[in-house]
PDB file of N, CA, C and O in Angstrom:
ATOM      1  N   MET A  10     106.013-170.773 -53.722  1.00  0.00           N
ATOM      2  CA  MET A  10     106.619-168.983 -52.625  1.00  0.00           C
ATOM      3  C   MET A  10     107.153-168.333 -53.667  1.00  0.00           C
ATOM      4  O   MET A  10     106.510-168.158 -54.230  1.00  0.00           O
ATOM      5  N   GLY A  11     108.187-167.653 -53.167  1.00  0.00           N
ATOM      6  CA  GLY A  11     108.379-166.778 -54.169  1.00  0.00           C
ATOM      7  C   GLY A  11     109.893-167.027 -54.664  1.00  0.00           C
ATOM      8  O   GLY A  11     110.363-167.643 -54.503  1.00  0.00           O
ATOM      9  N   HIS A  12     110.337-165.748 -54.806  1.00  0.00           N
ATOM     10  CA  HIS A  12     112.021-165.652 -55.578  1.00  0.00           C
ATOM     11  C   HIS A  12     112.651-165.148 -54.874  1.00  0.00           C
ATOM     12  O   HIS A  12     112.482-164.119 -55.144  1.00  0.00           O
ATOM     13  N   VAL A  13     113.788-165.879 -54.091  1.00  0.00           N
ATOM     14  CA  VAL A  13     114.624-164.376 -53.560  1.00  0.00           C
ATOM     15  C   VAL A  13     116.346-164.624 -54.991  1.00  0.00           C
ATOM     16  O   VAL A  13     116.414-165.723 -55.834  1.00  0.00           O
ATOM     17  N   ARG A  14     116.648-164.245 -54.570  1.00  0.00           N
ATOM     18  CA  ARG A  14     117.961-163.384 -55.289  1.00  0.00           C
ATOM     19  C   ARG A  14     119.433-162.834 -54.577  1.00  0.00           C
ATOM     20  O   ARG A  14     118.894-162.168 -53.560  1.00  0.00           O
ATOM     21  N   TYR A  15     119.851-163.828 -54.986  1.00  0.00           N
ATOM     22  CA  TYR A  15     121.825-163.710 -54.224  1.00  0.00           C
ATOM     23  C   TYR A  15     122.615-162.982 -55.516  1.00  0.00           C
ATOM     24  O   TYR A  15     123.220-163.107 -56.051  1.00  0.00           O
ATOM     25  N   PHE A  16     122.787-161.824 -54.736  1.00  0.00           N
ATOM     26  CA  PHE A  16     123.833-160.998 -55.853  1.00  0.00           C
ATOM     27  C   PHE A  16     125.264-160.714 -55.402  1.00  0.00           C
ATOM     28  O   PHE A  16     125.215-160.602 -53.970  1.00  0.00           O
ATOM     29  N   ILE A  17     126.469-160.946 -55.875  1.00  0.00           N
ATOM     30  CA  ILE A  17     128.018-161.111 -55.923  1.00  0.00           C
ATOM     31  C   ILE A  17     128.238-160.380 -56.434  1.00  0.00           C
ATOM     32  O   ILE A  17     128.202-160.041 -57.724  1.00  0.00           O
ATOM     33  N   SER A  18     128.917-159.094 -56.072  1.00  0.00           N
ATOM     34  CA  SER A  18     129.850-157.723 -56.627  1.00  0.00           C
ATOM     35  C   SER A  18     130.692-157.830 -56.098  1.00  0.00           C
ATOM     36  O   SER A  18     130.941-157.932 -54.853  1.00  0.00           O
ATOM     37  N   LYS A  19     132.025-157.103 -56.549  1.00  0.00           N
ATOM     38  CA  LYS A  19     133.093-157.172 -56.244  1.00  0.00           C
ATOM     39  C   LYS A  19     133.411-154.923 -55.839  1.00  0.00           C
ATOM     40  O   LYS A  19     133.008-154.727 -56.908  1.00  0.00           O
ATOM     41  N   THR A  20     133.442-154.950 -54.849  1.00  0.00           N
ATOM     42  CA  THR A  20     133.994-153.240 -54.269  1.00  0.00           C
ATOM     43  C   THR A  20     135.074-153.148 -54.078  1.00  0.00           C
ATOM     44  O   THR A  20     134.976-153.425 -52.372  1.00  0.00           O
ATOM     45  N   GLY A  21     136.026-152.619 -53.875  1.00  0.00           N
ATOM     46  CA  GLY A  21     137.421-152.250 -53.805  1.00  0.00           C
ATOM     47  C   GLY A  21     138.143-153.990 -53.482  1.00  0.00           C
ATOM     48  O   GLY A  21     138.184-154.424 -54.149  1.00  0.00           O
ATOM     49  N   ASP A  22     138.365-154.256 -52.210  1.00  0.00           N
ATOM     50  CA  ASP A  22     139.339-154.970 -51.882  1.00  0.00           C
ATOM     51  C   ASP A  22     137.743-156.767 -51.692  1.00  0.00           C
ATOM     52  O   ASP A  22     138.726-157.338 -50.816  1.00  0.00           O
ATOM     53  N   GLN A  23     137.339-155.945 -51.496  1.00  0.00           N
ATOM     54  CA  GLN A  23     136.689-157.425 -50.899  1.00  0.00           C
ATOM     55  C   GLN A  23     135.034-157.642 -51.741  1.00  0.00           C
ATOM     56  O   GLN A  23     134.775-156.684 -53.058  1.00  0.00           O
ATOM     57  N   TRP A  24     134.266-158.627 -51.219  1.00  0.00           N
ATOM     58  CA  TRP A  24     133.117-159.307 -51.906  1.00  0.00           C
ATOM     59  C   TRP A  24     131.900-159.471 -51.667  1.00  0.00           C
ATOM     60  O   TRP A  24     131.939-159.285 -50.108  1.00  0.00           O
ATOM     61  N   LEU A  25     131.122-158.563 -51.978  1.00  0.00           N
ATOM     62  CA  LEU A  25     130.180-158.213 -51.501  1.00  0.00           C
ATOM     63  C   LEU A  25     128.164-159.663 -51.760  1.00  0.00           C
ATOM     64  O   LEU A  25     128.626-159.583 -53.337  1.00  0.00           O
ATOM     65  N   VAL A  26     128.505-160.121 -50.829  1.00  0.00           N
ATOM     66  CA  VAL A  26     126.798-160.594 -51.103  1.00  0.00           C
ATOM     67  C   VAL A  26     125.631-159.685 -50.555  1.00  0.00           C
ATOM     68  O   VAL A  26     125.609-159.836 -49.603  1.00  0.00           O
ATOM     69  N   ARG A  27     124.998-159.206 -51.959  1.00  0.00           N
ATOM     70  CA  ARG A  27     123.489-158.564 -51.164  1.00  0.00           C
ATOM     71  C   ARG A  27     122.202-159.328 -51.302  1.00  0.00           C
ATOM     72  O   ARG A  27     122.505-160.474 -52.401  1.00  0.00           O
ATOM     73  N   PHE A  28     121.551-159.752 -50.288  1.00  0.00           N
ATOM     74  CA  PHE A  28     120.848-160.737 -50.329  1.00  0.00           C
ATOM     75  C   PHE A  28     119.423-159.233 -49.403  1.00  0.00           C
ATOM     76  O   PHE A  28     119.713-158.775 -47.841  1.00  0.00           O
ATOM     77  N   ASP A  29     118.155-159.235 -49.944  1.00  0.00           N
ATOM     78  CA  ASP A  29     117.282-158.275 -49.038  1.00  0.00           C
ATOM     79  C   ASP A  29     117.731-156.610 -48.470  1.00  0.00           C
ATOM     80  O   ASP A  29     117.456-156.685 -47.637  1.00  0.00           O
ATOM     81  N   GLY A  30     118.486-156.724 -49.330  1.00  0.00           N
ATOM     82  CA  GLY A  30     118.930-155.207 -49.152  1.00  0.00           C
ATOM     83  C   GLY A  30     119.669-154.843 -48.121  1.00  0.00           C
ATOM     84  O   GLY A  30     120.104-153.677 -48.064  1.00  0.00           O
ATOM     85  N   LYS A  31     120.908-155.746 -48.115  1.00  0.00           N
ATOM     86  CA  LYS A  31     121.428-156.164 -46.855  1.00  0.00           C
ATOM     87  C   LYS A  31     123.055-156.483 -48.391  1.00  0.00           C
ATOM     88  O   LYS A  31     123.180-157.797 -48.425  1.00  0.00           O
ATOM     89  N   ASP A  32     124.506-156.009 -47.753  1.00  0.00           N
ATOM     90  CA  ASP A  32     125.244-156.388 -47.948  1.00  0.00           C
ATOM     91  C   ASP A  32     126.228-157.206 -47.068  1.00  0.00           C
ATOM     92  O   ASP A  32     126.571-156.212 -45.794  1.00  0.00           O
ATOM     93  N   TYR A  33     126.851-158.223 -47.420  1.00  0.00           N
ATOM     94  CA  TYR A  33     127.726-159.219 -46.534  1.00  0.00           C
ATOM     95  C   TYR A  33     129.029-159.262 -46.993  1.00  0.00           C
ATOM     96  O   TYR A  33     129.118-159.561 -47.746  1.00  0.00           O
ATOM     97  N   PRO A  34     130.249-158.849 -46.811  1.00  0.00           N
ATOM     98  CA  PRO A  34     131.382-158.606 -46.723  1.00  0.00           C
ATOM     99  C   PRO A  34     131.942-159.901 -47.128  1.00  0.00           C
ATOM    100  O   PRO A  34     132.534-160.397 -45.950  1.00  0.00           O
ATOM    101  N   TYR A  35     132.946-160.996 -48.459  1.00  0.00           N
ATOM    102  CA  TYR A  35     133.613-161.448 -47.624  1.00  0.00           C
ATOM    103  C   TYR A  35     134.910-161.121 -48.366  1.00  0.00           C
ATOM    104  O   TYR A  35     135.281-160.430 -49.619  1.00  0.00           O
ATOM    105  N   SER A  36     136.220-161.602 -48.267  1.00  0.00           N
ATOM    106  CA  SER A  36     137.963-161.362 -48.618  1.00  0.00           C
ATOM    107  C   SER A  36     137.852-162.353 -49.461  1.00  0.00           C
ATOM    108  O   SER A  36     138.800-161.547 -50.754  1.00  0.00           O
ATOM    109  N   ALA A  37     137.418-162.996 -50.398  1.00  0.00           N
ATOM    110  CA  ALA A  37     137.399-164.153 -51.263  1.00  0.00           C
ATOM    111  C   ALA A  37     136.327-163.901 -52.278  1.00  0.00           C
ATOM    112  O   ALA A  37     135.649-164.199 -51.563  1.00  0.00           O
ATOM    113  N   HIS A  38     136.052-163.981 -53.939  1.00  0.00           N
ATOM    114  CA  HIS A  38     135.755-164.779 -54.018  1.00  0.00           C
ATOM    115  C   HIS A  38     134.795-166.164 -54.028  1.00  0.00           C
ATOM    116  O   HIS A  38     133.539-166.047 -54.008  1.00  0.00           O
ATOM    117  N   SER A  39     135.707-166.606 -53.739  1.00  0.00           N
ATOM    118  CA  SER A  39     135.255-168.179 -53.601  1.00  0.00           C
ATOM    119  C   SER A  39     134.724-168.120 -52.182  1.00  0.00           C
ATOM    120  O   SER A  39     133.337-169.158 -52.817  1.00  0.00           O
ATOM    121  N   GLU A  40     135.072-167.388 -51.365  1.00  0.00           N
ATOM    122  CA  GLU A  40     134.111-167.367 -49.706  1.00  0.00           C
ATOM    123  C   GLU A  40     132.782-166.916 -50.143  1.00  0.00           C
ATOM    124  O   GLU A  40     131.852-167.329 -49.944  1.00  0.00           O
ATOM    125  N   ALA A  41     132.782-165.972 -51.739  1.00  0.00           N
ATOM    126  CA  ALA A  41     131.585-164.884 -51.292  1.00  0.00           C
ATOM    127  C   ALA A  41     129.822-166.098 -52.154  1.00  0.00           C
ATOM    128  O   ALA A  41     129.033-166.453 -52.123  1.00  0.00           O
ATOM    129  N   VAL A  42     131.085-166.815 -53.556  1.00  0.00           N
ATOM    130  CA  VAL A  42     129.715-167.959 -54.062  1.00  0.00           C
ATOM    131  C   VAL A  42     129.358-168.575 -52.929  1.00  0.00           C
ATOM    132  O   VAL A  42     128.488-169.260 -53.134  1.00  0.00           O
ATOM    133  N   ARG A  43     130.574-169.520 -52.410  1.00  0.00           N
ATOM    134  CA  ARG A  43     130.317-170.673 -51.654  1.00  0.00           C
ATOM    135  C   ARG A  43     128.998-170.769 -50.489  1.00  0.00           C
ATOM    136  O   ARG A  43     128.157-171.298 -50.271  1.00  0.00           O
ATOM    137  N   ALA A  44     128.745-168.736 -49.508  1.00  0.00           N
ATOM    138  CA  ALA A  44     128.533-168.577 -48.874  1.00  0.00           C
ATOM    139  C   ALA A  44     126.779-168.613 -49.148  1.00  0.00           C
ATOM    140  O   ALA A  44     125.133-168.579 -49.169  1.00  0.00           O
ATOM    141  N   ALA A  45     126.716-168.100 -50.697  1.00  0.00           N
ATOM    142  CA  ALA A  45     125.246-167.256 -51.486  1.00  0.00           C
ATOM    143  C   ALA A  45     124.857-168.756 -51.876  1.00  0.00           C
ATOM    144  O   ALA A  45     123.637-169.263 -51.863  1.00  0.00           O
ATOM    145  N   VAL A  46     126.396-169.663 -52.040  1.00  0.00           N
ATOM    146  CA  VAL A  46     124.931-170.386 -53.441  1.00  0.00           C
ATOM    147  C   VAL A  46     124.516-171.508 -52.070  1.00  0.00           C
ATOM    148  O   VAL A  46     123.328-172.717 -51.670  1.00  0.00           O
ATOM    149  N   LYS A  47     125.253-171.154 -51.314  1.00  0.00           N
ATOM    150  CA  LYS A  47     124.426-171.884 -49.405  1.00  0.00           C
ATOM    151  C   LYS A  47     123.665-171.591 -49.239  1.00  0.00           C
ATOM    152  O   LYS A  47     122.345-172.211 -48.363  1.00  0.00           O
ATOM    153  N   ALA A  48     123.066-170.249 -48.417  1.00  0.00           N
ATOM    154  CA  ALA A  48     121.783-169.659 -48.302  1.00  0.00           C
ATOM    155  C   ALA A  48     120.919-169.546 -49.705  1.00  0.00           C
ATOM    156  O   ALA A  48     119.641-170.232 -49.322  1.00  0.00           O
ATOM    157  N   ALA A  49     121.149-170.506 -51.387  1.00  0.00           N
ATOM    158  CA  ALA A  49     120.232-170.176 -51.901  1.00  0.00           C
ATOM    159  C   ALA A  49     119.700-171.802 -51.735  1.00  0.00           C
ATOM    160  O   ALA A  49     118.404-171.900 -52.568  1.00  0.00           O
ATOM    161  N   SER A  50     120.697-172.603 -52.156  1.00  0.00           N
ATOM    162  CA  SER A  50     120.374-174.038 -51.676  1.00  0.00           C
ATOM    163  C   SER A  50     119.532-174.374 -50.556  1.00  0.00           C
ATOM    164  O   SER A  50     118.306-175.202 -50.678  1.00  0.00           O
ATOM    165  N   SER A  51     119.729-173.690 -49.241  1.00  0.00           N
ATOM    166  CA  SER A  51     118.728-173.678 -48.425  1.00  0.00           C
ATOM    167  C   SER A  51     116.730-173.145 -48.811  1.00  0.00           C
ATOM    168  O   SER A  51     116.466-173.749 -48.317  1.00  0.00           O
ATOM    169  N   ALA A  52     117.000-172.226 -49.251  1.00  0.00           N
ATOM    170  CA  ALA A  52     116.018-171.343 -49.959  1.00  0.00           C
ATOM    171  C   ALA A  52     115.037-172.116 -50.317  1.00  0.00           C
ATOM    172  O   ALA A  52     114.190-172.014 -50.390  1.00  0.00           O
ATOM    173  N   SER A  53     116.189-173.253 -51.778  1.00  0.00           N
ATOM    174  CA  SER A  53     115.318-174.038 -52.619  1.00  0.00           C
ATOM    175  C   SER A  53     114.833-174.978 -51.796  1.00  0.00           C
ATOM    176  O   SER A  53     113.719-175.182 -52.170  1.00  0.00           O
ATOM    177  N   ALA A  54     115.311-175.074 -51.277  1.00  0.00           N
ATOM    178  CA  ALA A  54     114.856-176.898 -50.573  1.00  0.00           C
ATOM    179  C   ALA A  54     113.979-176.349 -49.859  1.00  0.00           C
ATOM    180  O   ALA A  54     113.515-177.052 -48.659  1.00  0.00           O
ATOM    181  N   THR A  55     113.545-175.485 -49.130  1.00  0.00           N
ATOM    182  CA  THR A  55     112.204-174.602 -48.314  1.00  0.00           C
ATOM    183  C   THR A  55     110.955-174.354 -48.670  1.00  0.00           C
ATOM    184  O   THR A  55     109.962-173.390 -48.854  1.00  0.00           O
ATOM    185  N   GLY A  56     110.989-174.306 -50.677  1.00  0.00           N
ATOM    186  CA  GLY A  56     110.196-173.787 -51.472  1.00  0.00           C
ATOM    187  C   GLY A  56     110.670-173.074 -51.950  1.00  0.00           C
ATOM    188  O   GLY A  56     109.364-172.585 -53.195  1.00  0.00           O
ATOM    189  N   TYR A  57     111.644-171.672 -52.093  1.00  0.00           N
ATOM    190  CA  TYR A  57     112.102-170.644 -52.931  1.00  0.00           C
ATOM    191  C   TYR A  57     112.467-171.033 -53.874  1.00  0.00           C
ATOM    192  O   TYR A  57     112.952-171.739 -54.248  1.00  0.00           O
ATOM    193  N   ASP A  58     112.059-170.379 -55.069  1.00  0.00           N
ATOM    194  CA  ASP A  58     112.204-170.489 -56.289  1.00  0.00           C
ATOM    195  C   ASP A  58     114.222-169.095 -56.205  1.00  0.00           C
ATOM    196  O   ASP A  58     114.162-168.336 -55.499  1.00  0.00           O
ATOM    197  N   ALA A  59     115.459-170.478 -55.874  1.00  0.00           N
ATOM    198  CA  ALA A  59     116.545-169.065 -55.591  1.00  0.00           C
ATOM    199  C   ALA A  59     117.308-169.185 -56.487  1.00  0.00           C
ATOM    200  O   ALA A  59     117.446-169.789 -57.716  1.00  0.00           O
ATOM    201  N   GLU A  60     117.876-167.989 -56.596  1.00  0.00           N
ATOM    202  CA  GLU A  60     119.147-167.638 -58.524  1.00  0.00           C
ATOM    203  C   GLU A  60     120.534-166.670 -57.329  1.00  0.00           C
ATOM    204  O   GLU A  60     120.239-165.952 -56.175  1.00  0.00           O
ATOM    205  N   VAL A  61     121.833-167.339 -57.729  1.00  0.00           N
ATOM    206  CA  VAL A  61     122.899-166.156 -57.598  1.00  0.00           C
ATOM    207  C   VAL A  61     123.513-166.140 -58.704  1.00  0.00           C
ATOM    208  O   VAL A  61     123.941-166.586 -59.435  1.00  0.00           O
ATOM    209  N   LEU A  62     123.710-164.495 -58.776  1.00  0.00           N
ATOM    210  CA  LEU A  62     123.955-163.946 -59.473  1.00  0.00           C
ATOM    211  C   LEU A  62     125.243-163.082 -59.407  1.00  0.00           C
ATOM    212  O   LEU A  62     125.791-162.367 -58.096  1.00  0.00           O
ATOM    213  N   VAL A  63     125.968-163.053 -60.356  1.00  0.00           N
ATOM    214  CA  VAL A  63     127.986-162.862 -59.857  1.00  0.00           C
ATOM    215  C   VAL A  63     127.927-161.612 -61.070  1.00  0.00           C
ATOM    216  O   VAL A  63     127.761-161.478 -62.617  1.00  0.00           O
ATOM    217  N   GLN A  64     128.223-160.328 -61.060  1.00  0.00           N
ATOM    218  CA  GLN A  64     129.013-158.945 -61.885  1.00  0.00           C
ATOM    219  C   GLN A  64     130.357-159.398 -62.364  1.00  0.00           C
ATOM    220  O   GLN A  64     130.741-159.312 -61.480  1.00  0.00           O
ATOM    221  N   GLY A  65     130.402-159.270 -63.319  1.00  0.00           N
ATOM    222  CA  GLY A  65     131.568-159.555 -64.192  1.00  0.00           C
ATOM    223  C   GLY A  65     132.274-158.004 -64.743  1.00  0.00           C
ATOM    224  O   GLY A  65     131.399-157.017 -64.028  1.00  0.00           O
ATOM    225  N   VAL A  66     133.494-158.319 -64.805  1.00  0.00           N
ATOM    226  CA  VAL A  66     134.016-157.140 -65.210  1.00  0.00           C
ATOM    227  C   VAL A  66     133.330-155.807 -66.253  1.00  0.00           C
ATOM    228  O   VAL A  66     133.723-154.788 -66.287  1.00  0.00           O
ATOM    229  N   ASP A  67     133.071-156.614 -66.717  1.00  0.00           N
ATOM    230  CA  ASP A  67     131.355-155.982 -67.974  1.00  0.00           C
ATOM    231  C   ASP A  67     130.565-155.229 -67.100  1.00  0.00           C
ATOM    232  O   ASP A  67     130.104-154.466 -67.657  1.00  0.00           O
ATOM    233  N   GLY A  68     130.511-155.567 -65.817  1.00  0.00           N
ATOM    234  CA  GLY A  68     128.700-155.156 -64.925  1.00  0.00           C
ATOM    235  C   GLY A  68     127.767-155.965 -65.795  1.00  0.00           C
ATOM    236  O   GLY A  68     126.635-155.236 -65.159  1.00  0.00           O
ATOM    237  N   LYS A  69     127.672-156.390 -66.401  1.00  0.00           N
ATOM    238  CA  LYS A  69     127.055-158.071 -67.067  1.00  0.00           C
ATOM    239  C   LYS A  69     126.581-158.932 -65.560  1.00  0.00           C
ATOM    240  O   LYS A  69     127.752-159.346 -65.433  1.00  0.00           O
ATOM    241  N   TRP A  70     125.418-158.659 -65.411  1.00  0.00           N
ATOM    242  CA  TRP A  70     125.173-160.474 -64.430  1.00  0.00           C
ATOM    243  C   TRP A  70     125.365-161.854 -65.247  1.00  0.00           C
ATOM    244  O   TRP A  70     124.532-160.890 -66.441  1.00  0.00           O
ATOM    245  N   ARG A  71     125.649-162.285 -64.180  1.00  0.00           N
ATOM    246  CA  ARG A  71     125.606-163.920 -64.558  1.00  0.00           C
ATOM    247  C   ARG A  71     125.036-164.563 -64.029  1.00  0.00           C
ATOM    248  O   ARG A  71     125.754-164.481 -62.482  1.00  0.00           O
ATOM    249  N   THR A  72     124.322-165.995 -64.123  1.00  0.00           N
ATOM    250  CA  THR A  72     123.517-166.865 -63.164  1.00  0.00           C
ATOM    251  C   THR A  72     124.814-167.052 -62.806  1.00  0.00           C
ATOM    252  O   THR A  72     125.571-168.570 -63.117  1.00  0.00           O
ATOM    253  N   GLU A  73     125.232-167.820 -61.801  1.00  0.00           N
ATOM    254  CA  GLU A  73     126.267-168.366 -61.295  1.00  0.00           C
ATOM    255  C   GLU A  73     125.949-170.184 -60.473  1.00  0.00           C
ATOM    256  O   GLU A  73     125.549-171.178 -60.779  1.00  0.00           O
ATOM    257  N   TRP A  74     124.352-169.955 -60.260  1.00  0.00           N
ATOM    258  CA  TRP A  74     123.465-171.000 -59.280  1.00  0.00           C
ATOM    259  C   TRP A  74     122.056-170.735 -60.061  1.00  0.00           C
ATOM    260  O   TRP A  74     121.440-170.034 -59.325  1.00  0.00           O
ATOM    261  N   PRO A  75     122.020-171.577 -60.456  1.00  0.00           N
ATOM    262  CA  PRO A  75     120.252-171.619 -61.451  1.00  0.00           C
ATOM    263  C   PRO A  75     119.614-171.998 -60.845  1.00  0.00           C
ATOM    264  O   PRO A  75     119.682-172.512 -59.368  1.00  0.00           O
ATOM    265  N   ILE A  76     118.171-171.458 -61.013  1.00  0.00           N
ATOM    266  CA  ILE A  76     116.638-171.593 -60.954  1.00  0.00           C
ATOM    267  C   ILE A  76     116.731-173.292 -60.884  1.00  0.00           C
ATOM    268  O   ILE A  76     116.972-173.483 -61.896  1.00  0.00           O
ATOM    269  N   ASP A  77     115.998-173.890 -59.839  1.00  0.00           N
ATOM    270  CA  ASP A  77     115.177-175.156 -60.301  1.00  0.00           C
ATOM    271  C   ASP A  77     114.309-175.736 -60.632  1.00  0.00           C
ATOM    272  O   ASP A  77     114.123-174.212 -60.067  1.00  0.00           O
TER     273      ASP A  77
END
């Protein structure tokens, strides 16, 4: 199948998970990561290559949950 990516970044006092052009807000980093990893895991179980990336304070993206 295809490749899906979930991007987590901080904006103001919210953490956003961006997927498919939409932002999903969370109040805590851990909540955002948990939600993105759960979604990526589900996508992976249905045949997609999935990845969760988190933007650091330096602006660089790092993989939080790897592609299987």
